[in-house]
Coordinates of C-alpha atoms (C1' of nucleotides) in Angstrom, one line a residue:
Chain A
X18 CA -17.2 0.9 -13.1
X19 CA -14.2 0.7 -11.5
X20 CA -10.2 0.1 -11.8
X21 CA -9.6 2.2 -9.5
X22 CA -8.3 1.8 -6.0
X23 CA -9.1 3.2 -2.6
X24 CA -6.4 1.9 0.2
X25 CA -5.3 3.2 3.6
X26 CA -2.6 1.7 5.6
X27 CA -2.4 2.9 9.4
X28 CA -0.3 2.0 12.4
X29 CA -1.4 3.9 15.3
X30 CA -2.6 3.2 19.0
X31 CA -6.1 3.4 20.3
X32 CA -7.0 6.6 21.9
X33 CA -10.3 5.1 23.6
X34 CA -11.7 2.1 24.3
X35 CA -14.0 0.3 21.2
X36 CA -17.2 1.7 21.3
X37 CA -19.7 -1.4 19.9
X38 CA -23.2 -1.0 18.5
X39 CA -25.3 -3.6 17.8
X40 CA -28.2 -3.8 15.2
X41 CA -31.3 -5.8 15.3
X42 CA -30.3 -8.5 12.5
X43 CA -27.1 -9.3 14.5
X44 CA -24.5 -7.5 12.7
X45 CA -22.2 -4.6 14.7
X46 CA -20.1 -2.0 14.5
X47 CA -17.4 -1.0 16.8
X48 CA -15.7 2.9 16.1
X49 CA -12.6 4.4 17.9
X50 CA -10.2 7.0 16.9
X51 CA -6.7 6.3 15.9
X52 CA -3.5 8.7 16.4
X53 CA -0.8 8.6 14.0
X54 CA 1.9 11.2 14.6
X55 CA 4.6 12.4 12.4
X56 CA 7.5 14.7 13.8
X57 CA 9.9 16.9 12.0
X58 CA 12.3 19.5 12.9
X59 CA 11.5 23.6 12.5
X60 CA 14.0 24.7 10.3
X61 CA 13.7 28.3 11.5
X62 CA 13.8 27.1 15.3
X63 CA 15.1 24.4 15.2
X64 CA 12.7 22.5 17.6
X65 CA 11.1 19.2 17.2
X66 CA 7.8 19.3 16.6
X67 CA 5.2 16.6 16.6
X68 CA 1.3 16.6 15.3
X69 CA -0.8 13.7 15.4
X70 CA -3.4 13.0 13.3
X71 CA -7.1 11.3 14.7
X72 CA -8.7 9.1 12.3
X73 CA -12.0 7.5 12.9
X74 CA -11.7 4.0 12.3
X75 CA -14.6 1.6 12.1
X76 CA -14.8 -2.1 11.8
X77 CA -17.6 -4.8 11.4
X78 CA -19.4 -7.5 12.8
X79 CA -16.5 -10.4 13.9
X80 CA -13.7 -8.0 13.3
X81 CA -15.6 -5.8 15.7
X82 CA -15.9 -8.4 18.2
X83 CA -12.3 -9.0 18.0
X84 CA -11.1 -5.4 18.3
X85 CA -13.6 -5.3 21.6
X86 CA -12.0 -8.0 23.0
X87 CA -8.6 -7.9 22.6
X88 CA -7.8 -4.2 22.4
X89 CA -8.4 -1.2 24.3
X90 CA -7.1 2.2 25.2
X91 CA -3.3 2.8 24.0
X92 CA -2.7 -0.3 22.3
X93 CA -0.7 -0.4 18.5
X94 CA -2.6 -1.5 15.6
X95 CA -2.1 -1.8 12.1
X96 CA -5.5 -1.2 10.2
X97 CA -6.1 -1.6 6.4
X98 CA -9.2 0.2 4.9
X99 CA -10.4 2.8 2.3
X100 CA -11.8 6.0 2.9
X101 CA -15.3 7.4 3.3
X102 CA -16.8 10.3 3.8
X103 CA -20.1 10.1 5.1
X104 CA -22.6 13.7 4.6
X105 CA -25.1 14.4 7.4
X106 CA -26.3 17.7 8.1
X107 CA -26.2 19.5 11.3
X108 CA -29.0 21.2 13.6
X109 CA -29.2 23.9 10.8
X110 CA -29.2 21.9 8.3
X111 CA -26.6 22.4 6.8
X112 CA -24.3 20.0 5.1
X113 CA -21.3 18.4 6.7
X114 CA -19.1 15.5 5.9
X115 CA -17.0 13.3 8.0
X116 CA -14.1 10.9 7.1
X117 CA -14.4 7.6 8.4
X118 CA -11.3 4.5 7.8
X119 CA -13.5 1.3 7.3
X120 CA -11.5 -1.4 8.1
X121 CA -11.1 -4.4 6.1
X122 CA -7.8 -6.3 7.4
X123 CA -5.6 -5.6 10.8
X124 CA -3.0 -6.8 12.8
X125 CA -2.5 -5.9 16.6
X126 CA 0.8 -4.9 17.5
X127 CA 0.4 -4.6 21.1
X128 CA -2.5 -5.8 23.4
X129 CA -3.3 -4.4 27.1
X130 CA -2.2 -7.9 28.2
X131 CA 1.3 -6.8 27.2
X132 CA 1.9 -3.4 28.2
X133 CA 0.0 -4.6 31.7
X134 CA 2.2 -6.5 32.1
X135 CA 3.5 -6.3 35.9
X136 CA 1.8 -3.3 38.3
X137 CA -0.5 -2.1 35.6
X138 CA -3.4 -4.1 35.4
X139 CA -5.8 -1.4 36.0
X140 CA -8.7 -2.7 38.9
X141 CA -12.1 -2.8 37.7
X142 CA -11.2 -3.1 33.8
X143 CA -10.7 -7.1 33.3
X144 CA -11.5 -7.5 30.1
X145 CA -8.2 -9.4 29.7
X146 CA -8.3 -11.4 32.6
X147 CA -4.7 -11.6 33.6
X148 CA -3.8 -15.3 32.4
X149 CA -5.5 -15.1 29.2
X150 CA -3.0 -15.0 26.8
X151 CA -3.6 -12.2 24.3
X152 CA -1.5 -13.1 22.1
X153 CA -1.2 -10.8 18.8
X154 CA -4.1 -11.5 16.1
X155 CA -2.8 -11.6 12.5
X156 CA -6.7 -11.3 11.3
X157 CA -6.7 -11.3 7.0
X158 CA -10.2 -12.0 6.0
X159 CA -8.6 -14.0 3.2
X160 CA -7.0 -16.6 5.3
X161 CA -10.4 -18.2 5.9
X162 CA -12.2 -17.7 2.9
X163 CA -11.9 -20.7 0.8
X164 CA -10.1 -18.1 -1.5
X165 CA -11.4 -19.8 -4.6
X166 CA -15.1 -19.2 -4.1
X167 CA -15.2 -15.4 -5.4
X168 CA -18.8 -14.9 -7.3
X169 CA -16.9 -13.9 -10.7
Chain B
X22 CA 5.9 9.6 19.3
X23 CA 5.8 7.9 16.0
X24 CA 6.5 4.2 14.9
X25 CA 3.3 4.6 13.2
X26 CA 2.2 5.0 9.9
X27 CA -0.2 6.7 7.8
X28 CA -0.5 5.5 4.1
X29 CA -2.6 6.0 1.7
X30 CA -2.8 4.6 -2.1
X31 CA -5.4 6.0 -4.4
X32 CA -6.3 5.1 -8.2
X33 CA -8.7 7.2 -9.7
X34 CA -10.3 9.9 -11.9
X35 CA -9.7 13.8 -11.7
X36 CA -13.0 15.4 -11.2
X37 CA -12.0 18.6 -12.2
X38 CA -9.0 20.2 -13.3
X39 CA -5.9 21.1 -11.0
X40 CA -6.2 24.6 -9.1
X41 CA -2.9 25.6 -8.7
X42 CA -2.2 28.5 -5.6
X43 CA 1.3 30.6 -5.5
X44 CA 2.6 31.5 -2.2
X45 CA 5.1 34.5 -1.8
X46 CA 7.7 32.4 -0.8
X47 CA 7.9 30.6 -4.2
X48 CA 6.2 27.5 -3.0
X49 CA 2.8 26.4 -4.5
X50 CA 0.3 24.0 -3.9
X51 CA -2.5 21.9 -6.7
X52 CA -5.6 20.8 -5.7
X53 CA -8.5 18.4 -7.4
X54 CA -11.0 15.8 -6.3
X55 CA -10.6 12.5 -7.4
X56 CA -12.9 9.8 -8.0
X57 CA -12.8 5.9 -6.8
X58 CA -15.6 4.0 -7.4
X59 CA -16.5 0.8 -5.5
X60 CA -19.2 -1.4 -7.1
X61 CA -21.4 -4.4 -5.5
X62 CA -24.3 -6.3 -5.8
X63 CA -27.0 -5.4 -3.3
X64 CA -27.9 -9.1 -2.2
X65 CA -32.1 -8.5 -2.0
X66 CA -32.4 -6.8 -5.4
X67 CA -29.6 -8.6 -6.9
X68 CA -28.7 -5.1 -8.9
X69 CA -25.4 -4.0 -9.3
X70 CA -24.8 -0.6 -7.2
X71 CA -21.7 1.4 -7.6
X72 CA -20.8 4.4 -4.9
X73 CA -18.3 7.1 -6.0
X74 CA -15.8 8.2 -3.0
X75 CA -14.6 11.7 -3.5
X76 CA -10.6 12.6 -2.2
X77 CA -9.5 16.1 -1.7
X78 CA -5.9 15.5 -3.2
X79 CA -3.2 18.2 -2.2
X80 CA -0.2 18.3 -4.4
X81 CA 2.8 20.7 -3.6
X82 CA 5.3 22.4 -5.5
X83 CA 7.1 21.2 -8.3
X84 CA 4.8 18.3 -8.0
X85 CA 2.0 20.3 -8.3
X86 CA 3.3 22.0 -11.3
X87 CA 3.4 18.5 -12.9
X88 CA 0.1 17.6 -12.0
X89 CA -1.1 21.1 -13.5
X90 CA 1.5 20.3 -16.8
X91 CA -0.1 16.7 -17.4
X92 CA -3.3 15.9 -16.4
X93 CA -6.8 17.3 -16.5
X94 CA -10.1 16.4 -15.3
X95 CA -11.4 12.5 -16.3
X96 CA -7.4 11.0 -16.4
X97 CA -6.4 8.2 -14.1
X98 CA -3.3 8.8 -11.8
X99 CA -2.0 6.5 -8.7
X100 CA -1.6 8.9 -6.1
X101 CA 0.2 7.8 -2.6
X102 CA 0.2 10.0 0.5
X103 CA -0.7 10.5 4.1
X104 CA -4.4 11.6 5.5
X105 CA -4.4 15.0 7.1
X106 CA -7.7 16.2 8.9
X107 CA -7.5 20.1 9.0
X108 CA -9.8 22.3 11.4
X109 CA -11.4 25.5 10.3
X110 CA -14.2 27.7 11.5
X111 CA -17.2 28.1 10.0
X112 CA -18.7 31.9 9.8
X113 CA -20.9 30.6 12.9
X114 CA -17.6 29.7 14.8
X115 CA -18.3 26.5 14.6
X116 CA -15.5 23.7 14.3
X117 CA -15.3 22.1 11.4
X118 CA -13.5 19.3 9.9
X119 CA -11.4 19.2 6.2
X120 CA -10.2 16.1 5.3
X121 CA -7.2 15.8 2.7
X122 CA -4.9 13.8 1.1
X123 CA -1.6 15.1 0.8
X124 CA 0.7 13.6 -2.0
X125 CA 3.7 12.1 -1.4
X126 CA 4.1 10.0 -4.4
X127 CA 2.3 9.7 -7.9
X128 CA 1.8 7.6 -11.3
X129 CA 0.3 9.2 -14.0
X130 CA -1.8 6.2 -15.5
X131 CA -3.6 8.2 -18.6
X132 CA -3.0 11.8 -19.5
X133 CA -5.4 14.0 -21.8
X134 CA -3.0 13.5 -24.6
X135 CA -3.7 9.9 -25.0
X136 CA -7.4 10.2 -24.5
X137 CA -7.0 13.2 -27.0
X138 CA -5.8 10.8 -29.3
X139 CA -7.2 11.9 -33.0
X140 CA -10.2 14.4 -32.3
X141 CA -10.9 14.6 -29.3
X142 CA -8.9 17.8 -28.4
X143 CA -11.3 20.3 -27.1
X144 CA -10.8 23.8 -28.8
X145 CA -9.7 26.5 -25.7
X146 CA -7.5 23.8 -23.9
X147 CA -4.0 23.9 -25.7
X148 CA -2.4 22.7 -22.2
X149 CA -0.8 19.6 -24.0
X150 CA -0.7 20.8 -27.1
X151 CA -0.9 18.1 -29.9
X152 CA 2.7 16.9 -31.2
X153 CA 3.7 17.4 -27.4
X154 CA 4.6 13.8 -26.1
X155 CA 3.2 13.5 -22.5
X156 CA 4.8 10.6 -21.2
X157 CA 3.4 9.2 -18.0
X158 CA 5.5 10.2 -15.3
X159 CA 6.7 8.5 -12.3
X160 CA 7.8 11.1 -10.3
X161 CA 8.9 10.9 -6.3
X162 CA 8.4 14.7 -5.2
X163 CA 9.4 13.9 -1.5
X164 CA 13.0 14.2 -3.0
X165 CA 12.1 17.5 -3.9
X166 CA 10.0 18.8 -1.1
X167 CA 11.2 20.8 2.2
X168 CA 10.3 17.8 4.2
X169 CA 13.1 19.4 5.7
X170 CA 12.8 17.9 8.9
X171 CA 14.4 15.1 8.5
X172 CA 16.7 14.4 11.2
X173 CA 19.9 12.9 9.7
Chain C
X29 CA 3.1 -15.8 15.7
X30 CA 1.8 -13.1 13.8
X31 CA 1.6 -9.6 14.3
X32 CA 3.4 -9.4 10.8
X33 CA 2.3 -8.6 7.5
X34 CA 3.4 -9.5 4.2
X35 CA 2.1 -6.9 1.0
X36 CA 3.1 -5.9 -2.2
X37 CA 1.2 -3.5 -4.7
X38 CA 2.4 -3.9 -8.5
X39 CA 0.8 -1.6 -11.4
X40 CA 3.1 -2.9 -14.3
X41 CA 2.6 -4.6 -17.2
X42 CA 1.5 -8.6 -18.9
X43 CA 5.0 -9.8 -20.2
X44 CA 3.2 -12.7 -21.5
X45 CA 0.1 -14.4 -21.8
X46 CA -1.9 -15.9 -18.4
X47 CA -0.8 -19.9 -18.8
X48 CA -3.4 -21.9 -16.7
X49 CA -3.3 -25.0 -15.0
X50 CA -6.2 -27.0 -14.0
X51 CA -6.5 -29.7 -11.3
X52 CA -8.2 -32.5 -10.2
X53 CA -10.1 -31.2 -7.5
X54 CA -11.7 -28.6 -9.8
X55 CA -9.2 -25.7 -8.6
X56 CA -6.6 -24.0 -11.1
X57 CA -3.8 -21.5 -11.0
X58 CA -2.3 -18.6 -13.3
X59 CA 0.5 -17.5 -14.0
X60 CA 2.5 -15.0 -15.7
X61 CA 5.5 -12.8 -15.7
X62 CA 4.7 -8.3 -14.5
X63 CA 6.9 -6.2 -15.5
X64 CA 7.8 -2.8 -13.3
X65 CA 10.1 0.3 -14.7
X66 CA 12.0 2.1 -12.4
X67 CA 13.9 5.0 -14.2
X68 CA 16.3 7.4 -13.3
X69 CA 19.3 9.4 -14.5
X70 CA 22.6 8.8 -14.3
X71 CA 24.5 11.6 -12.2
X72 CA 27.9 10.8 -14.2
X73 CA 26.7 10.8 -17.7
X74 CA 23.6 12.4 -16.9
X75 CA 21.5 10.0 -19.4
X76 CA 18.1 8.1 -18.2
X77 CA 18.7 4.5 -17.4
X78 CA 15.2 2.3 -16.9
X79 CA 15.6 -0.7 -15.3
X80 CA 12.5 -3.1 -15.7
X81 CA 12.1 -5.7 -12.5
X82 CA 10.0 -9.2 -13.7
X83 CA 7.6 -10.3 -11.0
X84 CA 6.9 -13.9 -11.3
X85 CA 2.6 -13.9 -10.2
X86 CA -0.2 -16.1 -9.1
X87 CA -3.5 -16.2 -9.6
X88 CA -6.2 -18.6 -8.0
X89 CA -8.9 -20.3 -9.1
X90 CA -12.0 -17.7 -10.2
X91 CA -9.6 -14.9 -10.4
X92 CA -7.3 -16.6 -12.4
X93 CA -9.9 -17.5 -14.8
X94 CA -11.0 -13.6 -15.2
X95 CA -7.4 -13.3 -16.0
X96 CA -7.2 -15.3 -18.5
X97 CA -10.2 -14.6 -20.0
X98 CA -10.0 -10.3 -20.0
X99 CA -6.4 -9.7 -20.2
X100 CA -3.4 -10.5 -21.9
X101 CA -0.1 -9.5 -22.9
X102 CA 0.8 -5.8 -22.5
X103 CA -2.3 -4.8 -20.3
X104 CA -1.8 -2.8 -17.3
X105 CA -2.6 -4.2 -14.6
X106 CA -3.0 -3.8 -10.1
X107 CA -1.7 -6.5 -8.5
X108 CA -1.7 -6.7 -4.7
X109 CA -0.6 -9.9 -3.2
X110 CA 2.1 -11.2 -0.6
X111 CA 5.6 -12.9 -1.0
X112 CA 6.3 -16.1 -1.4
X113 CA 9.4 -18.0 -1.9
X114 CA 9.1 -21.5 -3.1
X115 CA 12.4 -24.0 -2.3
X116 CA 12.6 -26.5 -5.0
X117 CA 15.6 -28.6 -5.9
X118 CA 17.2 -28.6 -8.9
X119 CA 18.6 -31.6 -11.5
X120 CA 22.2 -31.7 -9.7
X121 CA 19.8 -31.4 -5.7
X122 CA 20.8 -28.3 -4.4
X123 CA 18.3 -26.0 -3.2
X124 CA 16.9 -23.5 -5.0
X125 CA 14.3 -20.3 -4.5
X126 CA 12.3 -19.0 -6.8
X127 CA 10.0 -15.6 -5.2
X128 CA 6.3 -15.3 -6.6
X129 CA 3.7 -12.4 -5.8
X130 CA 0.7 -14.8 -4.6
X131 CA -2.5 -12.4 -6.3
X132 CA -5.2 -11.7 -3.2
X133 CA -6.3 -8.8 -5.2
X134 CA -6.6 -7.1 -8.3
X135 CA -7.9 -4.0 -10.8
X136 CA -7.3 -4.0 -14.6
X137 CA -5.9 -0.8 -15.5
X138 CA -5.9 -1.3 -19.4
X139 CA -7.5 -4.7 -21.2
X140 CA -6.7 -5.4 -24.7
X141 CA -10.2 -4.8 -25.9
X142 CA -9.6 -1.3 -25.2
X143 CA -6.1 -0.6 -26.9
X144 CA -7.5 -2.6 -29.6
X145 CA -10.1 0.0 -30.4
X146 CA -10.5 0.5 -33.9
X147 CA -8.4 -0.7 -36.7
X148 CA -5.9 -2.5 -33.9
X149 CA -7.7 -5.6 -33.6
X150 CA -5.0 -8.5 -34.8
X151 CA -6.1 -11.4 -36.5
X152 CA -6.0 -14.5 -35.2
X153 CA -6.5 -13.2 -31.3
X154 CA -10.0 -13.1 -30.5
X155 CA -10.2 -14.4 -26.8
X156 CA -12.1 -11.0 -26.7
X157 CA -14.0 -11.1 -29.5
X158 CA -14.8 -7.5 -30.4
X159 CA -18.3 -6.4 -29.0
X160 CA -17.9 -8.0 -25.6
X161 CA -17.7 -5.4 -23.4
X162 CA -14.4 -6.1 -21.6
X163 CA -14.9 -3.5 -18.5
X164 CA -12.2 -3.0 -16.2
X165 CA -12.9 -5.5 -13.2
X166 CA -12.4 -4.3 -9.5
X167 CA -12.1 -7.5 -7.3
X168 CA -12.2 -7.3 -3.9
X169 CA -13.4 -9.9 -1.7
X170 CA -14.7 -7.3 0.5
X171 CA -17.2 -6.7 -2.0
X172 CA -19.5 -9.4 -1.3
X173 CA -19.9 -8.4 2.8
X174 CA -23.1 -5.9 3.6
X175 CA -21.1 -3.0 3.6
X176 CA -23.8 -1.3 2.5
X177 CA -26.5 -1.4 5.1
X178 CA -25.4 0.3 8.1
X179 CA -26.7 3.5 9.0
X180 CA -23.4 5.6 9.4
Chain D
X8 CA 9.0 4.4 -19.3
X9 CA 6.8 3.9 -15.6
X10 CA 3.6 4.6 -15.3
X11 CA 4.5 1.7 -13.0
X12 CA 4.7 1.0 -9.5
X13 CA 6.8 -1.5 -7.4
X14 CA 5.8 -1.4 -3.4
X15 CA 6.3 -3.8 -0.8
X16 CA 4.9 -3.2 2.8
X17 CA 6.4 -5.9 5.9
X18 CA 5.7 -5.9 9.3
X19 CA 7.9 -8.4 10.8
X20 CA 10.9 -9.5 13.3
X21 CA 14.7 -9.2 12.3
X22 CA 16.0 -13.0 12.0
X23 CA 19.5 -12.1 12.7
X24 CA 21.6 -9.0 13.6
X25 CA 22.0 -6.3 10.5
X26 CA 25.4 -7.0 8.5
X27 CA 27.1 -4.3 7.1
X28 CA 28.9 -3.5 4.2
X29 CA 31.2 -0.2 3.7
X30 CA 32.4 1.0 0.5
X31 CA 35.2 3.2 -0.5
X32 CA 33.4 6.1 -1.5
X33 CA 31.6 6.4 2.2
X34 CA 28.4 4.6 1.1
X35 CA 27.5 1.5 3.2
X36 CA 24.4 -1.3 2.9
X37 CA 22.9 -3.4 5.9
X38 CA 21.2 -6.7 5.3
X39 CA 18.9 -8.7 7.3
X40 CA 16.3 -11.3 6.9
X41 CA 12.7 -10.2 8.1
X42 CA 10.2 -13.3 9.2
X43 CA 6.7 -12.4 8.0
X44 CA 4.4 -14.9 9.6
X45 CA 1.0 -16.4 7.8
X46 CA -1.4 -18.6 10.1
X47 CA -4.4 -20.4 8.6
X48 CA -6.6 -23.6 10.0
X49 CA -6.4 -26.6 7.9
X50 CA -9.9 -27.5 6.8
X51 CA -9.2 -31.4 6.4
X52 CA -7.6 -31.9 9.8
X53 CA -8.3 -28.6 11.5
X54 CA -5.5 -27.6 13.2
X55 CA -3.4 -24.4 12.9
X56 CA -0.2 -24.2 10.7
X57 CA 1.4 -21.5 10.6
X58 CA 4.0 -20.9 7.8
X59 CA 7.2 -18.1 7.7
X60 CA 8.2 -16.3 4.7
X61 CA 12.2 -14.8 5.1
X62 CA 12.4 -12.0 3.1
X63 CA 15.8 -10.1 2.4
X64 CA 15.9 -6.7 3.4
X65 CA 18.9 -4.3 2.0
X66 CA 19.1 -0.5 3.5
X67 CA 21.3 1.5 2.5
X68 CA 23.9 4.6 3.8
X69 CA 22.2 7.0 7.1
X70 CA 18.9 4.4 6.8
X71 CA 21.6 1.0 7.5
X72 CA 23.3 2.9 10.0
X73 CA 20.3 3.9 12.1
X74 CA 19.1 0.3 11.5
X75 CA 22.1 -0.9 12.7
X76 CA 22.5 1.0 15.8
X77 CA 19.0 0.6 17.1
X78 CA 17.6 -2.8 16.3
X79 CA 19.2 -5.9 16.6
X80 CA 17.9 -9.8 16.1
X81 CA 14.0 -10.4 16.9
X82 CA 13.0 -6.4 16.7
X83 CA 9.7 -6.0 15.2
X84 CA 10.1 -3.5 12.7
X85 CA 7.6 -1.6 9.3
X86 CA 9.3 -2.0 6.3
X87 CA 8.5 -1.0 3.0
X88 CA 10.4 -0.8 0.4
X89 CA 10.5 -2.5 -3.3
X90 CA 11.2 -6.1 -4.8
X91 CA 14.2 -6.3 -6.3
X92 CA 15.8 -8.9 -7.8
X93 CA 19.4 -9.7 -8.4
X94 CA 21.5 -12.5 -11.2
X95 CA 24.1 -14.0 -10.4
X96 CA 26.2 -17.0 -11.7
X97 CA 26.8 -19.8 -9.3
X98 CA 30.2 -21.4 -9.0
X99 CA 28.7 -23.9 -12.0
X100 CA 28.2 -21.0 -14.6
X101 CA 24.4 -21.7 -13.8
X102 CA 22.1 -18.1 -13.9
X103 CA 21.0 -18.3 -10.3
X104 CA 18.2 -14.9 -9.3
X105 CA 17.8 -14.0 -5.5
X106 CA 15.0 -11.6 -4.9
X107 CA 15.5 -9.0 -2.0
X108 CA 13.9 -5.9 -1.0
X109 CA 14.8 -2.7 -1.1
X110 CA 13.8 -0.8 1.9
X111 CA 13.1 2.9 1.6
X112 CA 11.0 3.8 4.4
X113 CA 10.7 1.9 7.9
X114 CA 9.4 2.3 11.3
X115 CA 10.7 0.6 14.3
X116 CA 8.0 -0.9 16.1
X117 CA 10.1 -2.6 19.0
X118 CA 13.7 -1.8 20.0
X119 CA 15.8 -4.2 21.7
X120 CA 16.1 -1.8 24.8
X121 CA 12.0 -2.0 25.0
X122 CA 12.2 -5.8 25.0
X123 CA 15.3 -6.2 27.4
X124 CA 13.2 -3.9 29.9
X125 CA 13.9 -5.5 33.0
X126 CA 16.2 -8.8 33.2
X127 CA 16.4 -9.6 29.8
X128 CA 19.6 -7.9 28.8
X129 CA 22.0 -9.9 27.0
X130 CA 25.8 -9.9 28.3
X131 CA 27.9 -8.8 25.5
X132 CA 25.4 -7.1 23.7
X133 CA 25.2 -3.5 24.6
X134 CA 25.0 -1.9 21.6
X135 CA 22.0 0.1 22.8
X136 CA 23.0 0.4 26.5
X137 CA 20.7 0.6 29.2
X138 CA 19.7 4.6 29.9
X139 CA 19.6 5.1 26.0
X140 CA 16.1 6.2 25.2
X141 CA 16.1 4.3 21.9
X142 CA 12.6 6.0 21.2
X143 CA 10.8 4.6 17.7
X144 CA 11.9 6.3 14.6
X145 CA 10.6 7.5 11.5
X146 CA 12.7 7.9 8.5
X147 CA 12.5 8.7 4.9
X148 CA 15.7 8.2 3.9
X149 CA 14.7 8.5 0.5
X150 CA 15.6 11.9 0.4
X151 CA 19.3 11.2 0.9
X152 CA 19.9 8.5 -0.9
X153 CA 21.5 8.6 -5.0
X154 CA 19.4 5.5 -4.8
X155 CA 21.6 4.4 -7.8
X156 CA 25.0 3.8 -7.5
X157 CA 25.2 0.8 -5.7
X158 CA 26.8 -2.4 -7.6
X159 CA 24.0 -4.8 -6.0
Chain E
dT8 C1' 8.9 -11.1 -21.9
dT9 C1' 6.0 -5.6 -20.9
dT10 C1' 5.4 -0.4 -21.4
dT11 C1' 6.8 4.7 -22.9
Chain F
dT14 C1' -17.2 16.6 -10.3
dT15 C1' -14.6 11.3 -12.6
dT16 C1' -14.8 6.7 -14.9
dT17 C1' -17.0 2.2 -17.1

DNA sequence: TTTT
DNA sequence: TTTT
């Protein structure tokens, strides 16, 4: 089955914090949403207009971990994933779908660390203790797998 | 607002055939769901699982008169575009949420006339009639399209 | 460092056959020259003009052995990868560059078991002896993490 | 011809300032190197290594001139474009090949006036002058460009 | 050196 | 609803 592809390429900033669940066998899952905007011009008006897209991204065990501890509320990513859409059905039962970006490599482009940097360290939110250096992750799954050890 | 990026890059089946809407204007728009599959081996069992992932693809235009042209439900294309999340109502007023991909780019990898090869042509569907030579097309509609907006 | 990343998508063509090399530790490499078309048409003379780029690739280890065993020359193929250039020196010791496409992933969009259907099988090539099932492979590494399991 | 595709996707930070080239007929091209970086821990020794890759980047006519008016030397910037590349002799008749890439979409990610918030402004480099809101851009300058006509 |  |  297969030859087929299913890739999504984001760069967008965090509009919440990570949200983290954790399941009995140890694995987790952290969720947040994701705002890309794109802006053109009204040809009729002539008025810039901007819409921003909200996707729900979601990313696993370690990569969770990281995302929880390094990034939170406003900050840049880049997230590679594919698309699914998940079916669950409502109080009346009725069918409904949702569109979720599972993430399977990313990059962070900005951290709180940076964009606190000077007056806005926020009280009561030190997740990045000022002093830690929070310095951009490059995460590619690949780069630790011993590359060579795929089960083909 | 922007500096961010929202890519998508698709290979896969068409699960149906294109459904092409006019507008007044002139303008027109092509839709189809298309197939990727993702295959695995569930670890316990040791059995080879594959999940289909369906994409609501949203051609426009003159590339949606291609699409309709060229290809019919079970060829392969390479379709590239952006994720767009649309909100209707339901006839309870609810919210509800559409996602989409709109096409910004495209590859035809098969068409029906090379799968039609020999006897395969089904009777009722002269689209591509035989002795017509349907080339695969690489086609970049977004130098076509009222992107408009475009601030240069 | 980091912060950065480094991709290329190819779906072109086998210009040649995969040539392996082994080594001691047990590891190996392929490689082999991609072709890519990009056409277009001439706004003087108004004729097409299709200019074909050569991508120099490499495969590692397991995957490069599933190259070389299912494909071959003129198969279709997905390559995503980064890009590397090498420095080498030449016989007269100035420097030189040579750019490769280092394979991290990988779909088989044609294999010649499948164009060879029917009367098309050559002599004297039977690395895919007819009647092995050549199916299209979809690599990702992803695949072997429990993507599965989670309840969302 | 096609059915192919050629796509190459950088996030990285401008080596040097953008160069530019004007041509008679109005056209113009900007050049650059872009440092993608790679980070991996050696499994022998254990330490980090880290390991740049310089790409060329070429942009051509309104995309150069935005390039060059808003970023300048150590600007993070999304690039994608497509490999490309060139023959030429050396001064010894020899067939020398230097591979660049073809941008034909970015994003700015940083602007020198983000970075030099504060006291790190550069005398003798205003080119994007303090009170400037040098705001991110998005461009497809695709649409503009005849893409073709270029001797390089 | 590929492919259409 | 596709494909292998």
């Amino acid at each position: 089955m297969s030859g087929t592809l299913n890739k999504v390429m984001l760069i967008g900033h965090l509009g919440d914090e990570v949200k983290m669940h954790y399941f009995e066998g140890g694995g987790c899952i952290g969720r947040f949403p994701l705002a890309t905007n794109e802006t053109y011009t009204n040809k009729q008006t002539n008025e810039r207009v901007t819409n921003t897209e909200w996707h729900n991204i979601v990313v696993r065990n370690k990569a969770a971990e990281i995302f929880e501890k390094y990034v939170s509320k406003g900050d840049k990513v880049y997230i590679e994933g594919r698309i699914k859409t998940r079916k669950w059905q409502d109080e009346n039962g009725n069918d409904r779908y949702s569109t979720e970006i599972q993430c399977t490599d990313f990059t962070f482009l900005t951290t709180k660390n940076e964009s606190a940097t000077g007056s806005n360290t926020q009280q009561g939110n030190q997740a990045n203790p000022v002093g830690h250096k929070a310095e951009p992750i490059n995460h590619k799954p690949e780069v630790d797998l011993p590359e060579d050890d795929l089960p083909f």
